Short mmCIF file of C-alpha atoms in Angstrom, two decimals:
data_model
loop_
_atom_site.label_atom_id
_atom_site.label_comp_id
_atom_site.label_asym_id
_atom_site.label_seq_id
_atom_site.Cartn_x
_atom_site.Cartn_y
_atom_site.Cartn_z
CA UNK A 1147 -58.54 -28.49 -48.08
CA UNK A 1148 -56.50 -25.50 -49.15
CA UNK A 1149 -53.17 -25.62 -50.94
CA UNK A 1150 -50.05 -23.72 -50.05
CA UNK A 1151 -47.45 -24.12 -52.78
CA UNK A 1152 -43.75 -23.35 -52.37
CA UNK A 1153 -41.62 -23.04 -55.49
CA UNK A 1154 -37.98 -23.90 -54.86
CA UNK A 1155 -36.47 -26.13 -52.17
CA UNK A 1156 -33.31 -24.12 -51.60
CA UNK A 1157 -32.45 -22.38 -48.34
CA UNK A 1158 -35.54 -20.14 -48.27
CA UNK A 1159 -38.09 -22.65 -49.58
CA UNK A 1160 -36.93 -25.43 -47.27
CA UNK A 1161 -37.06 -23.14 -44.24
CA UNK A 1162 -40.59 -22.04 -45.14
CA UNK A 1163 -41.76 -25.64 -45.46
CA UNK A 1164 -40.38 -26.38 -42.00
CA UNK A 1165 -41.82 -23.27 -40.38
CA UNK A 1166 -45.27 -23.56 -41.94
CA UNK A 1167 -45.78 -27.25 -41.34
CA UNK A 1168 -45.55 -26.50 -37.61
CA UNK A 1169 -47.95 -23.57 -37.77
CA UNK A 1170 -50.70 -24.41 -40.27
CA UNK A 1171 -53.58 -26.69 -39.23
CA UNK A 1172 -53.05 -29.98 -41.10
CA UNK A 1173 -56.78 -30.59 -41.55
CA UNK A 1174 -57.10 -27.34 -43.48
CA UNK A 1175 -53.85 -26.89 -45.36
CA UNK A 1176 -51.83 -29.13 -47.65
CA UNK A 1177 -48.27 -27.84 -48.20
CA UNK A 1178 -46.51 -28.76 -51.44
CA UNK A 1179 -42.95 -27.88 -52.48
CA UNK A 1180 -41.57 -28.15 -56.02
CA UNK A 1181 -37.92 -28.28 -57.04
CA UNK A 1182 -36.34 -29.94 -60.05
CA UNK A 1183 -33.14 -30.88 -58.20
CA UNK A 1184 -32.63 -33.67 -55.74
CA UNK A 1185 -29.44 -32.31 -54.20
CA UNK A 1186 -29.43 -29.49 -51.68
CA UNK A 1187 -26.15 -27.56 -51.77
CA UNK A 1188 -24.61 -25.68 -48.88
CA UNK A 1189 -23.83 -22.69 -51.06
CA UNK A 1190 -21.54 -20.86 -48.60
CA UNK A 1191 -19.30 -23.92 -48.95
CA UNK A 1192 -18.65 -23.13 -52.61
CA UNK A 1193 -16.20 -20.51 -51.36
CA UNK A 1194 -14.11 -23.16 -49.60
CA UNK A 1195 -14.31 -25.97 -52.14
CA UNK A 1196 -11.79 -24.44 -54.60
CA UNK A 1197 -9.16 -24.22 -51.84
CA UNK A 1198 -9.60 -27.81 -50.65
CA UNK A 1199 -10.87 -26.53 -47.28
CA UNK A 1200 -14.16 -28.36 -47.76
CA UNK A 1201 -14.70 -31.63 -49.55
CA UNK A 1202 -17.47 -32.25 -52.07
CA UNK A 1203 -19.47 -34.24 -49.50
CA UNK A 1204 -19.46 -31.36 -47.03
CA UNK A 1205 -21.39 -29.06 -49.35
CA UNK A 1206 -24.20 -31.30 -50.59
CA UNK A 1207 -26.88 -33.55 -49.18
CA UNK A 1208 -30.07 -35.18 -50.37
CA UNK A 1209 -32.53 -32.26 -50.22
CA UNK A 1210 -35.59 -34.39 -49.48
CA UNK A 1211 -34.15 -35.20 -46.04
CA UNK A 1212 -34.80 -31.60 -44.99
CA UNK A 1213 -38.41 -31.46 -46.17
CA UNK A 1214 -40.90 -32.47 -43.45
CA UNK A 1215 -42.83 -35.69 -44.12
CA UNK A 1216 -46.17 -33.91 -44.01
CA UNK A 1217 -45.11 -31.76 -46.98
CA UNK A 1218 -45.58 -33.15 -50.47
CA UNK A 1219 -42.36 -32.92 -52.47
CA UNK A 1220 -42.59 -32.82 -56.25
CA UNK A 1221 -39.29 -33.16 -58.05
CA UNK A 1222 -40.10 -31.54 -61.37
CA UNK A 1223 -39.14 -28.52 -63.41
CA UNK A 1224 -41.49 -25.54 -63.13
CA UNK A 1225 -42.62 -24.46 -66.58
CA UNK A 1226 -44.92 -21.54 -65.87
CA UNK A 1227 -46.38 -19.54 -63.00
CA UNK A 1228 -49.88 -18.24 -63.77
CA UNK A 1229 -50.81 -15.96 -60.87
CA UNK A 1230 -53.97 -14.71 -62.60
CA UNK A 1231 -55.28 -18.29 -62.58
CA UNK A 1232 -53.73 -19.29 -59.22
CA UNK A 1233 -51.88 -22.21 -60.76
CA UNK A 1234 -48.45 -23.43 -61.78
CA UNK A 1235 -47.58 -25.62 -64.75
CA UNK A 1236 -44.94 -28.30 -64.26
CA UNK A 1237 -43.02 -30.28 -66.83
CA UNK A 1238 -44.95 -33.15 -68.39
CA UNK A 1239 -48.19 -31.16 -68.37
CA UNK A 1240 -48.96 -31.42 -64.66
CA UNK A 1241 -50.87 -28.47 -63.20
CA UNK A 1242 -50.82 -27.53 -59.51
CA UNK A 1243 -53.46 -25.15 -58.18
CA UNK A 1244 -52.84 -23.06 -55.11
CA UNK A 1245 -54.60 -20.78 -52.68
CA UNK A 1246 -51.33 -19.27 -51.52
CA UNK A 1247 -48.02 -19.25 -53.36
CA UNK A 1248 -44.48 -18.69 -52.06
CA UNK A 1249 -41.86 -18.00 -54.71
CA UNK A 1250 -38.42 -19.09 -53.52
CA UNK A 1251 -36.80 -19.83 -56.87
CA UNK A 1252 -33.52 -18.10 -56.00
CA UNK A 1253 -30.93 -16.67 -58.32
CA UNK A 1254 -28.34 -18.17 -60.57
CA UNK A 1255 -25.37 -17.09 -62.66
CA UNK A 1256 -25.82 -15.98 -66.26
CA UNK A 1257 -22.33 -15.92 -67.85
CA UNK A 1258 -23.96 -15.76 -71.29
CA UNK A 1259 -24.83 -12.12 -70.53
CA UNK A 1260 -21.22 -11.09 -71.27
CA UNK A 1261 -19.67 -11.72 -74.67
CA UNK A 1262 -16.82 -14.21 -74.52
CA UNK A 1263 -17.37 -15.26 -70.91
CA UNK A 1264 -18.89 -18.71 -71.35
CA UNK A 1265 -17.09 -19.35 -74.65
CA UNK A 1266 -14.46 -22.02 -75.32
CA UNK A 1267 -12.36 -21.04 -72.28
CA UNK A 1268 -15.21 -21.41 -69.75
CA UNK A 1269 -13.97 -23.68 -66.98
CA UNK A 1270 -10.56 -23.82 -68.73
CA UNK A 1271 -9.04 -20.55 -67.54
CA UNK A 1272 -12.29 -18.67 -66.86
CA UNK A 1273 -14.18 -19.94 -63.80
CA UNK A 1274 -17.09 -19.15 -61.57
CA UNK A 1275 -17.36 -20.43 -58.01
CA UNK A 1276 -21.08 -19.77 -57.57
CA UNK A 1277 -22.07 -23.21 -58.82
CA UNK A 1278 -21.01 -26.62 -57.55
CA UNK A 1279 -19.60 -27.47 -60.98
CA UNK A 1280 -17.68 -24.20 -61.21
CA UNK A 1281 -16.21 -24.43 -57.70
CA UNK A 1282 -15.13 -28.02 -58.30
CA UNK A 1283 -13.57 -27.29 -61.68
CA UNK A 1284 -11.73 -24.35 -60.14
CA UNK A 1285 -10.40 -26.54 -57.32
CA UNK A 1286 -8.95 -28.94 -59.88
CA UNK A 1287 -7.40 -26.03 -61.75
CA UNK A 1288 -5.87 -24.46 -58.60
CA UNK A 1289 -4.34 -27.76 -57.55
CA UNK A 1290 -2.10 -27.74 -60.59
CA UNK A 1291 -1.83 -24.02 -61.42
CA UNK A 1292 1.75 -22.78 -61.46
CA UNK A 1293 0.99 -19.10 -60.94
CA UNK A 1294 0.61 -15.93 -62.95
CA UNK A 1295 -2.05 -13.26 -62.97
CA UNK A 1296 -5.14 -14.18 -60.96
CA UNK A 1297 -8.03 -11.80 -61.55
CA UNK A 1298 -11.03 -11.97 -59.22
CA UNK A 1299 -13.86 -10.15 -60.93
CA UNK A 1300 -17.44 -9.05 -60.31
CA UNK A 1301 -19.55 -8.50 -63.44
CA UNK A 1302 -22.48 -6.41 -62.20
CA UNK A 1303 -24.57 -5.87 -59.10
CA UNK A 1304 -26.61 -7.27 -57.45
CA UNK A 1305 -24.91 -10.57 -56.74
CA UNK A 1306 -25.59 -13.29 -54.25
CA UNK A 1307 -23.45 -12.81 -51.13
CA UNK A 1308 -21.69 -9.58 -52.19
CA UNK A 1309 -18.68 -10.27 -49.95
CA UNK A 1310 -17.93 -13.69 -51.46
CA UNK A 1311 -15.62 -12.48 -54.27
CA UNK A 1312 -13.57 -10.48 -51.76
CA UNK A 1313 -13.35 -13.48 -49.48
CA UNK A 1314 -12.20 -15.47 -52.47
CA UNK A 1315 -9.35 -13.00 -53.03
CA UNK A 1316 -8.36 -13.15 -49.34
CA UNK A 1317 -8.45 -16.94 -49.25
CA UNK A 1318 -6.45 -17.12 -52.49
CA UNK A 1319 -3.74 -15.02 -50.83
CA UNK A 1320 -3.57 -17.49 -47.90
CA UNK A 1321 -3.79 -20.52 -50.18
CA UNK A 1322 -0.82 -19.48 -52.30
CA UNK A 1323 1.18 -18.42 -49.22
CA UNK A 1324 0.63 -21.87 -47.72
CA UNK A 1325 1.72 -23.47 -50.97
CA UNK A 1326 4.89 -21.37 -50.87
CA UNK A 1327 4.10 -19.72 -54.19
CA UNK A 1328 2.56 -16.35 -53.29
CA UNK A 1329 5.49 -14.62 -55.04
CA UNK A 1330 4.47 -16.32 -58.28
CA UNK A 1331 0.90 -15.02 -58.15
CA UNK A 1332 -0.31 -11.50 -58.77
CA UNK A 1333 -3.86 -11.04 -57.42
CA UNK A 1334 -6.11 -8.28 -58.77
CA UNK A 1335 -9.66 -7.54 -57.57
CA UNK A 1336 -11.86 -5.98 -60.27
CA UNK A 1337 -15.27 -4.52 -59.36
CA UNK A 1338 -17.95 -2.30 -60.94
CA UNK A 1339 -18.33 -0.55 -57.57
CA UNK A 1340 -16.40 2.48 -56.28
CA UNK A 1341 -14.73 0.38 -53.62
CA UNK A 1342 -14.34 -3.12 -52.28
CA UNK A 1343 -17.88 -3.46 -50.95
CA UNK A 1344 -21.38 -2.14 -51.47
CA UNK A 1345 -21.51 -0.42 -48.09
CA UNK A 1346 -18.97 2.43 -47.73
CA UNK A 1347 -18.39 1.81 -44.03
CA UNK A 1348 -17.36 -1.82 -44.56
CA UNK A 1349 -15.51 -0.96 -47.76
CA UNK A 1350 -13.00 1.06 -45.71
CA UNK A 1351 -12.16 -1.91 -43.49
CA UNK A 1352 -11.96 -4.21 -46.50
CA UNK A 1353 -9.87 -1.86 -48.67
CA UNK A 1354 -7.31 -1.87 -45.89
CA UNK A 1355 -7.16 -5.67 -45.93
CA UNK A 1356 -6.66 -5.73 -49.70
CA UNK A 1357 -3.69 -3.44 -49.30
CA UNK A 1358 -2.25 -5.50 -46.45
CA UNK A 1359 -2.46 -8.65 -48.55
CA UNK A 1360 -0.96 -7.01 -51.63
CA UNK A 1361 -4.11 -7.46 -53.69
CA UNK A 1362 -4.45 -4.83 -56.39
CA UNK A 1363 -7.82 -3.19 -56.86
CA UNK A 1364 -9.49 -1.96 -60.06
CA UNK A 1365 -12.78 -0.15 -59.31
CA UNK A 1366 -15.64 1.28 -61.42
CA UNK A 1367 -14.94 -1.38 -64.05
CA UNK A 1368 -18.07 -2.10 -66.12
CA UNK A 1369 -17.16 -5.10 -68.24
CA UNK A 1370 -18.09 -5.09 -71.90
CA UNK A 1371 -16.54 -8.37 -73.00
CA UNK A 1372 -13.99 -11.07 -72.29
CA UNK A 1373 -11.28 -11.34 -74.92
CA UNK A 1374 -10.63 -15.02 -74.27
CA UNK A 1375 -8.13 -15.29 -77.14
CA UNK A 1376 -5.82 -12.70 -75.60
CA UNK A 1377 -6.74 -13.38 -71.96
CA UNK A 1378 -8.07 -9.99 -70.97
CA UNK A 1379 -11.27 -8.40 -69.78
CA UNK A 1380 -12.28 -5.09 -71.35
CA UNK A 1381 -14.68 -2.50 -69.97
CA UNK A 1382 -16.80 0.16 -71.69
CA UNK A 1383 -14.14 2.81 -71.06
CA UNK A 1384 -11.65 0.54 -72.91
CA UNK A 1385 -9.75 -0.24 -69.72
CA UNK A 1386 -8.14 -3.67 -70.08
CA UNK A 1387 -7.11 -6.09 -67.35
CA UNK A 1388 -4.97 -9.08 -68.32
CA UNK A 1389 -5.33 -12.44 -66.64
CA UNK A 1390 -3.90 -15.93 -66.74
CA UNK A 1391 -6.68 -17.20 -64.52
CA UNK A 1392 -10.00 -15.35 -64.38
CA UNK A 1393 -12.33 -16.07 -61.49
CA UNK A 1394 -15.50 -14.13 -62.19
CA UNK A 1395 -18.86 -13.67 -60.58
CA UNK A 1396 -21.09 -13.50 -63.66
CA UNK A 1397 -24.34 -11.54 -63.80
CA UNK A 1398 -26.77 -12.98 -61.24
CA UNK A 1399 -30.35 -13.45 -62.40
CA UNK A 1400 -33.56 -14.85 -61.04
CA UNK A 1401 -34.75 -18.20 -62.37
CA UNK A 1402 -35.79 -18.36 -66.02
CA UNK A 1403 -39.30 -19.44 -64.97
CA UNK A 1404 -39.81 -15.87 -63.70
CA UNK A 1405 -38.99 -14.57 -67.17
CA UNK A 1406 -41.19 -17.17 -68.90
CA UNK A 1407 -44.06 -16.20 -66.63
CA UNK A 1408 -43.52 -12.48 -67.19
CA UNK A 1409 -43.53 -11.65 -63.47
CA UNK A 1410 -40.01 -10.23 -62.99
CA UNK A 1411 -37.79 -7.27 -63.84
CA UNK A 1412 -34.85 -7.13 -66.29
CA UNK A 1413 -32.90 -9.51 -64.08
CA UNK A 1414 -35.88 -11.82 -63.44
CA UNK A 1415 -36.32 -10.68 -59.85
CA UNK A 1416 -39.88 -10.41 -58.54
CA UNK A 1417 -41.23 -7.07 -57.36
CA UNK A 1418 -41.79 -7.52 -53.62
CA UNK A 1419 -42.99 -5.33 -50.75
CA UNK A 1420 -39.80 -4.74 -48.77
CA UNK A 1421 -41.43 -4.91 -45.35
CA UNK A 1422 -44.16 -7.55 -45.73
CA UNK A 1423 -42.60 -9.79 -48.44
CA UNK A 1424 -45.90 -9.91 -50.31
CA UNK A 1425 -45.74 -9.67 -54.10
CA UNK A 1426 -46.53 -6.13 -55.24
CA UNK A 1427 -48.91 -7.46 -57.90
CA UNK A 1428 -50.72 -10.46 -56.45
CA UNK A 1429 -51.97 -10.52 -52.89
CA UNK A 1430 -51.88 -14.31 -52.47
CA UNK A 1431 -48.28 -14.52 -53.72
CA UNK A 1432 -45.30 -14.05 -51.40
CA UNK A 1433 -41.63 -13.92 -52.32
CA UNK A 1434 -38.56 -14.80 -50.26
CA UNK A 1435 -34.80 -15.06 -50.54
CA UNK A 1436 -32.78 -14.35 -53.66
CA UNK A 1437 -35.90 -14.33 -55.85
CA UNK A 1438 -37.03 -10.89 -54.56
CA UNK A 1439 -35.97 -7.52 -55.90
CA UNK A 1440 -35.40 -6.14 -52.39
CA UNK A 1441 -32.54 -3.70 -51.78
CA UNK A 1442 -30.70 -5.94 -49.35
CA UNK A 1443 -28.08 -8.65 -49.76
CA UNK A 1444 -28.95 -11.90 -51.46
CA UNK A 1445 -27.74 -14.21 -48.74
CA UNK A 1446 -28.77 -17.16 -46.60
CA UNK A 1447 -28.87 -15.00 -43.47
CA UNK A 1448 -31.34 -12.67 -45.15
CA UNK A 1449 -33.54 -15.60 -46.22
CA UNK A 1450 -33.37 -16.86 -42.62
CA UNK A 1451 -34.55 -13.54 -41.16
CA UNK A 1452 -37.18 -13.17 -43.88
CA UNK A 1453 -38.51 -16.69 -43.22
CA UNK A 1454 -39.44 -15.84 -39.63
CA UNK A 1455 -41.23 -12.68 -40.66
CA UNK A 1456 -42.92 -14.24 -43.69
CA UNK A 1457 -44.26 -17.12 -41.58
CA UNK A 1458 -45.99 -14.63 -39.28
CA UNK A 1459 -47.35 -12.66 -42.23
CA UNK A 1460 -48.74 -15.76 -43.92
CA UNK A 1461 -50.58 -16.63 -40.73
CA UNK A 1462 -51.95 -13.08 -40.62
CA UNK A 1463 -52.96 -13.27 -44.29
CA UNK A 1464 -54.83 -16.53 -43.73
CA UNK A 1465 -56.72 -15.01 -40.79
CA UNK A 1466 -57.58 -11.98 -42.91
CA UNK A 1467 -55.49 -9.68 -40.71
CA UNK A 1468 -53.34 -6.76 -41.83
CA UNK A 1469 -49.78 -7.77 -42.79
CA UNK A 1470 -46.91 -6.33 -40.80
CA UNK A 1471 -44.16 -4.55 -42.67
CA UNK A 1472 -41.64 -6.02 -40.29
CA UNK A 1473 -38.67 -6.96 -42.44
CA UNK A 1474 -35.88 -4.41 -41.98
CA UNK A 1475 -33.42 -5.76 -44.58
CA UNK A 1476 -31.31 -7.41 -41.86
CA UNK A 1477 -28.23 -9.21 -43.18
CA UNK A 1478 -25.44 -10.81 -41.21
CA UNK A 1479 -22.33 -12.12 -42.92
CA UNK A 1480 -19.09 -13.67 -41.87
CA UNK A 1481 -16.30 -12.40 -44.09
CA UNK A 1482 -13.36 -14.80 -44.39
CA UNK A 1483 -10.16 -12.78 -44.44
CA UNK A 1484 -7.70 -15.65 -44.74
CA UNK A 1485 -5.10 -17.09 -42.31
CA UNK A 1486 -7.80 -18.58 -40.10
CA UNK A 1487 -9.47 -15.25 -39.42
CA UNK A 1488 -12.77 -13.66 -40.34
CA UNK A 1489 -14.71 -10.54 -39.67
CA UNK A 1490 -18.42 -10.23 -39.17
CA UNK A 1491 -20.79 -7.63 -40.55
CA UNK A 1492 -24.36 -6.89 -39.54
CA UNK A 1493 -26.54 -4.37 -41.39
CA UNK A 1494 -30.03 -3.59 -42.65
CA UNK A 1495 -31.90 -1.21 -44.97
CA UNK A 1496 -30.96 1.84 -42.91
CA UNK A 1497 -27.87 0.99 -40.87
CA UNK A 1498 -24.42 0.55 -42.32
CA UNK A 1499 -22.27 -2.36 -41.11
CA UNK A 1500 -20.99 -1.23 -37.75
CA UNK A 1501 -18.50 -2.03 -35.03
CA UNK A 1502 -19.75 -3.75 -31.93
CA UNK A 1503 -20.46 -7.19 -30.55
CA UNK A 1504 -22.63 -10.04 -31.77
CA UNK A 1505 -24.99 -11.71 -31.07
CA UNK A 1506 -25.21 -10.59 -27.42
CA UNK A 1507 -24.90 -6.80 -26.99
CA UNK A 1508 -21.74 -5.82 -25.12
CA UNK A 1509 -20.57 -9.41 -24.75
CA UNK A 1510 -20.25 -11.03 -28.12
CA UNK A 1511 -18.41 -13.36 -28.29
CA UNK A 1512 -18.10 -12.23 -31.88
CA UNK A 1513 -16.78 -8.78 -32.79
CA UNK A 1514 -18.32 -6.85 -35.64
CA UNK A 1515 -16.11 -5.39 -38.38
CA UNK A 1516 -12.94 -6.68 -36.69
CA UNK A 1517 -10.80 -9.56 -37.83
CA UNK A 1518 -10.59 -12.44 -35.35
CA UNK A 1519 -10.08 -16.17 -35.09
CA UNK A 1520 -13.40 -16.52 -33.22
CA UNK A 1521 -15.24 -15.11 -36.22
CA UNK A 1522 -13.56 -17.66 -38.47
CA UNK A 1523 -14.59 -20.49 -36.16
CA UNK A 1524 -18.09 -19.01 -36.19
CA UNK A 1525 -18.15 -19.21 -39.95
CA UNK A 1526 -16.99 -22.84 -39.97
CA UNK A 1527 -19.46 -23.77 -37.21
CA UNK A 1528 -22.19 -22.23 -39.28
CA UNK A 1529 -22.14 -25.20 -41.68
CA UNK A 1530 -23.37 -27.42 -38.84
CA UNK A 1531 -25.91 -24.79 -37.80
CA UNK A 1532 -27.14 -24.61 -41.42
CA UNK A 1533 -27.81 -28.32 -41.87
CA UNK A 1534 -29.04 -29.00 -38.35
CA UNK A 1535 -30.88 -25.87 -37.26
CA UNK A 1536 -31.40 -23.26 -39.96
CA UNK A 1537 -32.99 -25.41 -42.68
CA UNK A 1538 -35.19 -27.13 -40.14
CA UNK A 1539 -36.43 -23.83 -38.78
CA UNK A 1540 -34.94 -24.36 -35.31
CA UNK A 1541 -34.40 -20.92 -33.72
CA UNK A 1542 -30.76 -19.89 -33.38
CA UNK A 1543 -30.10 -18.59 -29.85
CA UNK A 1544 -29.71 -14.81 -29.51
CA UNK A 1545 -29.98 -14.16 -33.26
CA UNK A 1546 -33.12 -12.17 -34.07
CA UNK A 1547 -34.78 -11.46 -37.40
CA UNK A 1548 -34.71 -7.73 -36.84
CA UNK A 1549 -31.32 -6.14 -36.39
CA UNK A 1550 -30.51 -5.56 -32.73
CA UNK A 1551 -29.41 -1.96 -32.27
CA UNK A 1552 -27.84 -2.48 -28.86
CA UNK A 1553 -24.09 -2.91 -28.39
CA UNK A 1554 -23.33 -1.34 -31.74
CA UNK A 1555 -21.84 1.91 -32.93
CA UNK A 1556 -24.63 2.81 -35.28
CA UNK A 1557 -24.47 5.06 -38.29
CA UNK A 1558 -27.48 5.68 -40.51
CA UNK A 1559 -27.10 5.46 -44.25
CA UNK A 1560 -27.55 8.72 -46.11
CA UNK A 1561 -30.15 8.23 -48.75
CA UNK B 421 -23.94 22.20 -47.90
CA UNK B 422 -24.65 25.29 -50.00
CA UNK B 423 -23.16 25.92 -53.38
CA UNK B 424 -23.49 28.90 -55.69
CA UNK B 425 -23.73 27.93 -59.34
CA UNK B 426 -25.18 29.70 -62.39
CA UNK B 427 -26.03 32.63 -60.05
CA UNK B 428 -28.24 30.35 -57.95
CA UNK B 429 -27.78 28.87 -54.51
CA UNK B 430 -28.28 25.09 -54.38
CA UNK B 431 -28.04 22.46 -51.66
CA UNK B 432 -25.64 19.59 -52.42
CA UNK B 433 -24.16 16.62 -50.59
CA UNK B 434 -20.42 16.17 -50.03
CA UNK B 435 -20.06 14.63 -53.49
CA UNK B 436 -21.77 17.57 -55.15
CA UNK B 437 -25.14 15.92 -55.89
CA UNK B 438 -28.24 18.07 -55.59
CA UNK B 439 -30.32 17.31 -52.52
CA UNK B 440 -33.51 18.82 -53.89
CA UNK B 441 -34.43 18.27 -57.53
CA UNK B 442 -36.76 21.29 -57.40
CA UNK B 443 -33.66 23.49 -57.33
CA UNK B 444 -32.47 22.06 -60.65
CA UNK B 445 -32.66 23.94 -63.93
CA UNK B 446 -31.10 23.47 -67.34
CA UNK B 447 -28.67 26.30 -66.56
CA UNK B 448 -27.55 24.58 -63.38
CA UNK B 449 -27.14 21.31 -65.30
CA UNK B 450 -25.04 23.12 -67.89
CA UNK B 451 -22.83 24.68 -65.22
CA UNK B 452 -22.38 21.35 -63.38
CA UNK B 453 -21.41 19.78 -66.70
CA UNK B 454 -18.86 22.52 -67.33
CA UNK B 455 -17.31 21.83 -63.90
CA UNK B 456 -16.81 18.26 -65.12
CA UNK B 457 -15.32 19.39 -68.45
CA UNK B 458 -18.42 18.35 -70.37
CA UNK B 459 -20.00 20.62 -72.98
CA UNK B 460 -23.66 19.78 -73.28
CA UNK B 461 -25.09 18.99 -76.73
CA UNK B 462 -28.61 18.02 -77.79
CA UNK B 463 -27.54 14.40 -77.49
CA UNK B 464 -26.45 14.97 -73.90
CA UNK B 465 -29.84 16.50 -73.09
CA UNK B 466 -31.66 13.52 -74.61
CA UNK B 467 -29.82 11.34 -72.13
CA UNK B 468 -30.65 13.71 -69.26
CA UNK B 469 -34.35 13.58 -70.30
CA UNK B 470 -34.18 9.78 -70.17
CA UNK B 471 -32.62 9.90 -66.69
CA UNK B 472 -35.29 12.32 -65.45
CA UNK B 473 -38.01 10.07 -66.82
CA UNK B 474 -36.56 7.04 -65.03
CA UNK B 475 -36.07 9.02 -61.84
CA UNK B 476 -39.67 10.21 -61.90
CA UNK B 477 -40.90 6.63 -62.28
CA UNK B 478 -38.58 5.61 -59.42
CA UNK B 479 -36.90 3.05 -61.64
CA UNK B 480 -33.32 2.34 -60.61
CA UNK B 481 -30.57 3.40 -63.01
CA UNK B 482 -27.87 0.99 -64.10
CA UNK B 483 -25.53 0.28 -66.98
CA UNK B 484 -27.81 -2.66 -67.82
CA UNK B 485 -30.74 -0.26 -68.01
CA UNK B 486 -28.83 1.97 -70.45
CA UNK B 487 -28.17 -1.10 -72.62
CA UNK B 488 -31.90 -1.69 -72.88
CA UNK B 489 -32.97 1.96 -72.96
CA UNK B 490 -33.22 2.28 -76.73
CA UNK B 491 -31.89 5.84 -76.24
CA UNK B 492 -28.19 5.13 -76.63
CA UNK B 493 -25.71 2.30 -76.26
CA UNK B 494 -23.20 2.03 -73.46
CA UNK B 495 -20.22 2.98 -75.66
CA UNK B 496 -21.87 6.26 -76.58
CA UNK B 497 -22.85 6.82 -72.95
CA UNK B 498 -19.16 6.56 -72.02
CA UNK B 499 -18.13 8.90 -74.84
CA UNK B 500 -20.69 11.55 -73.83
CA UNK B 501 -19.85 11.38 -70.12
CA UNK B 502 -16.25 10.11 -69.96
CA UNK B 503 -14.98 8.50 -66.77
CA UNK B 504 -18.02 7.44 -64.79
CA UNK B 505 -21.01 8.02 -67.08
CA UNK B 506 -23.76 7.12 -64.59
CA UNK B 507 -22.15 9.14 -61.82
CA UNK B 508 -21.52 12.19 -64.00
CA UNK B 509 -24.81 12.19 -65.89
CA UNK B 510 -26.89 11.89 -62.71
CA UNK B 511 -24.88 14.68 -61.10
CA UNK B 512 -25.66 16.93 -64.09
CA UNK B 513 -29.29 15.80 -64.08
CA UNK B 514 -29.65 16.87 -60.45
CA UNK B 515 -30.76 13.43 -59.26
CA UNK B 516 -29.13 11.14 -56.67
CA UNK B 517 -26.11 9.04 -57.57
CA UNK B 518 -27.39 5.55 -58.44
CA UNK B 519 -26.74 3.00 -55.79
CA UNK B 520 -25.94 -0.60 -56.35
CA UNK B 521 -25.44 -0.87 -52.65
CA UNK B 522 -26.98 -4.20 -51.81
#
């Protein structure tokens, strides 16, 4: 019996367990998945929780329900990955040996990277919304907040779901309008990038929306520290931005087990072949989702597309066949723009987000890079798709792992 | 597009970044710096050497990387190349503008 070990039962790890259990012969392969947490969070829901659009129960479920029965689930902390010895050490001294390893340990926020960020004002008037605790604390704060300067801030790239902070700013605009207090709130969007988004083409469409919603923009802001006593953020060029309420996306880093094991970069992301998803250092180790160092978005849609390709490559690897460098960096994101509308962007390693239709070329029903109510409904419907199809590895009709180039006005990125 | 600088013709993109590092020389770097109101000192060149080294190893450049470089701290980086230090220093170094486009 051979052992396939998956580290992390988040979006990517859970999908891999579901895909592989259907494909690997049960007499030959035992699949094991390790995660220290019992709860599986619907992370896209963290954007809606602060605005009372989603309830707590809508964004979390018992994670074990999504792991197939034939897969062994170990709920323990991972202490060390030892790829030279093909084994993993768990808390309490348990050792798990593997023939094939999939690292799906994700990414998490590291507010301690910036001086003053997670000090005494953390979750008092400085919040994140990338964790369940942060999003919930922020919801409680917003319910009673009487207005002032709201600063939505991105610390450094890369971050999980790079559009989320912008969506937060758009939804905040709607939220305060609905509460009849938009005139009491000044919203400022602060980013280390040149513009609103990482891709210039989409940034143009998004900059326009910021202007329309009277959201001020501060770009090229590389934060040095948070002066929590005087309520301002300060960058290396000594530019200061004052806030009454700071909603920040802290530095995103890979799991600390990657650092402990010495297998990641400065941000604890694992060096991964961008086409095959195999580790660059160990041939029987594969990496998926936010844990990789790939130059594409860290997002559930990316993990979803990667999962299909990685499943095929693992089957090839087991048969001793050549791996296919098939992953094209495909990402697909709904961008909430407030007032019941959203836009949709679709891009990969080489193509910028473009205008067109999705998922069926020429038909849609969703329009790319254009605001619409249908896109918003798509985003809300996606929660059901996530729990009922995506995690379980059920194919989503018309949505393919590789970006479809039909029905789109394509523009290649200059590199 | 073509650009004449320090009596040499170079190929640059619309933002003024060199398209071919082989066309770069110290004189061109100096002239590009002057266009950005920067007078190069030995300290500036140490930073450019560091950038070239990283570029050669295909290691991505970032403010975080500068922090850990051991060459200089971020404050000094800003004071040597005021405004956008990564953008300006890479332009002078003749290497592509760093992307955090993901």
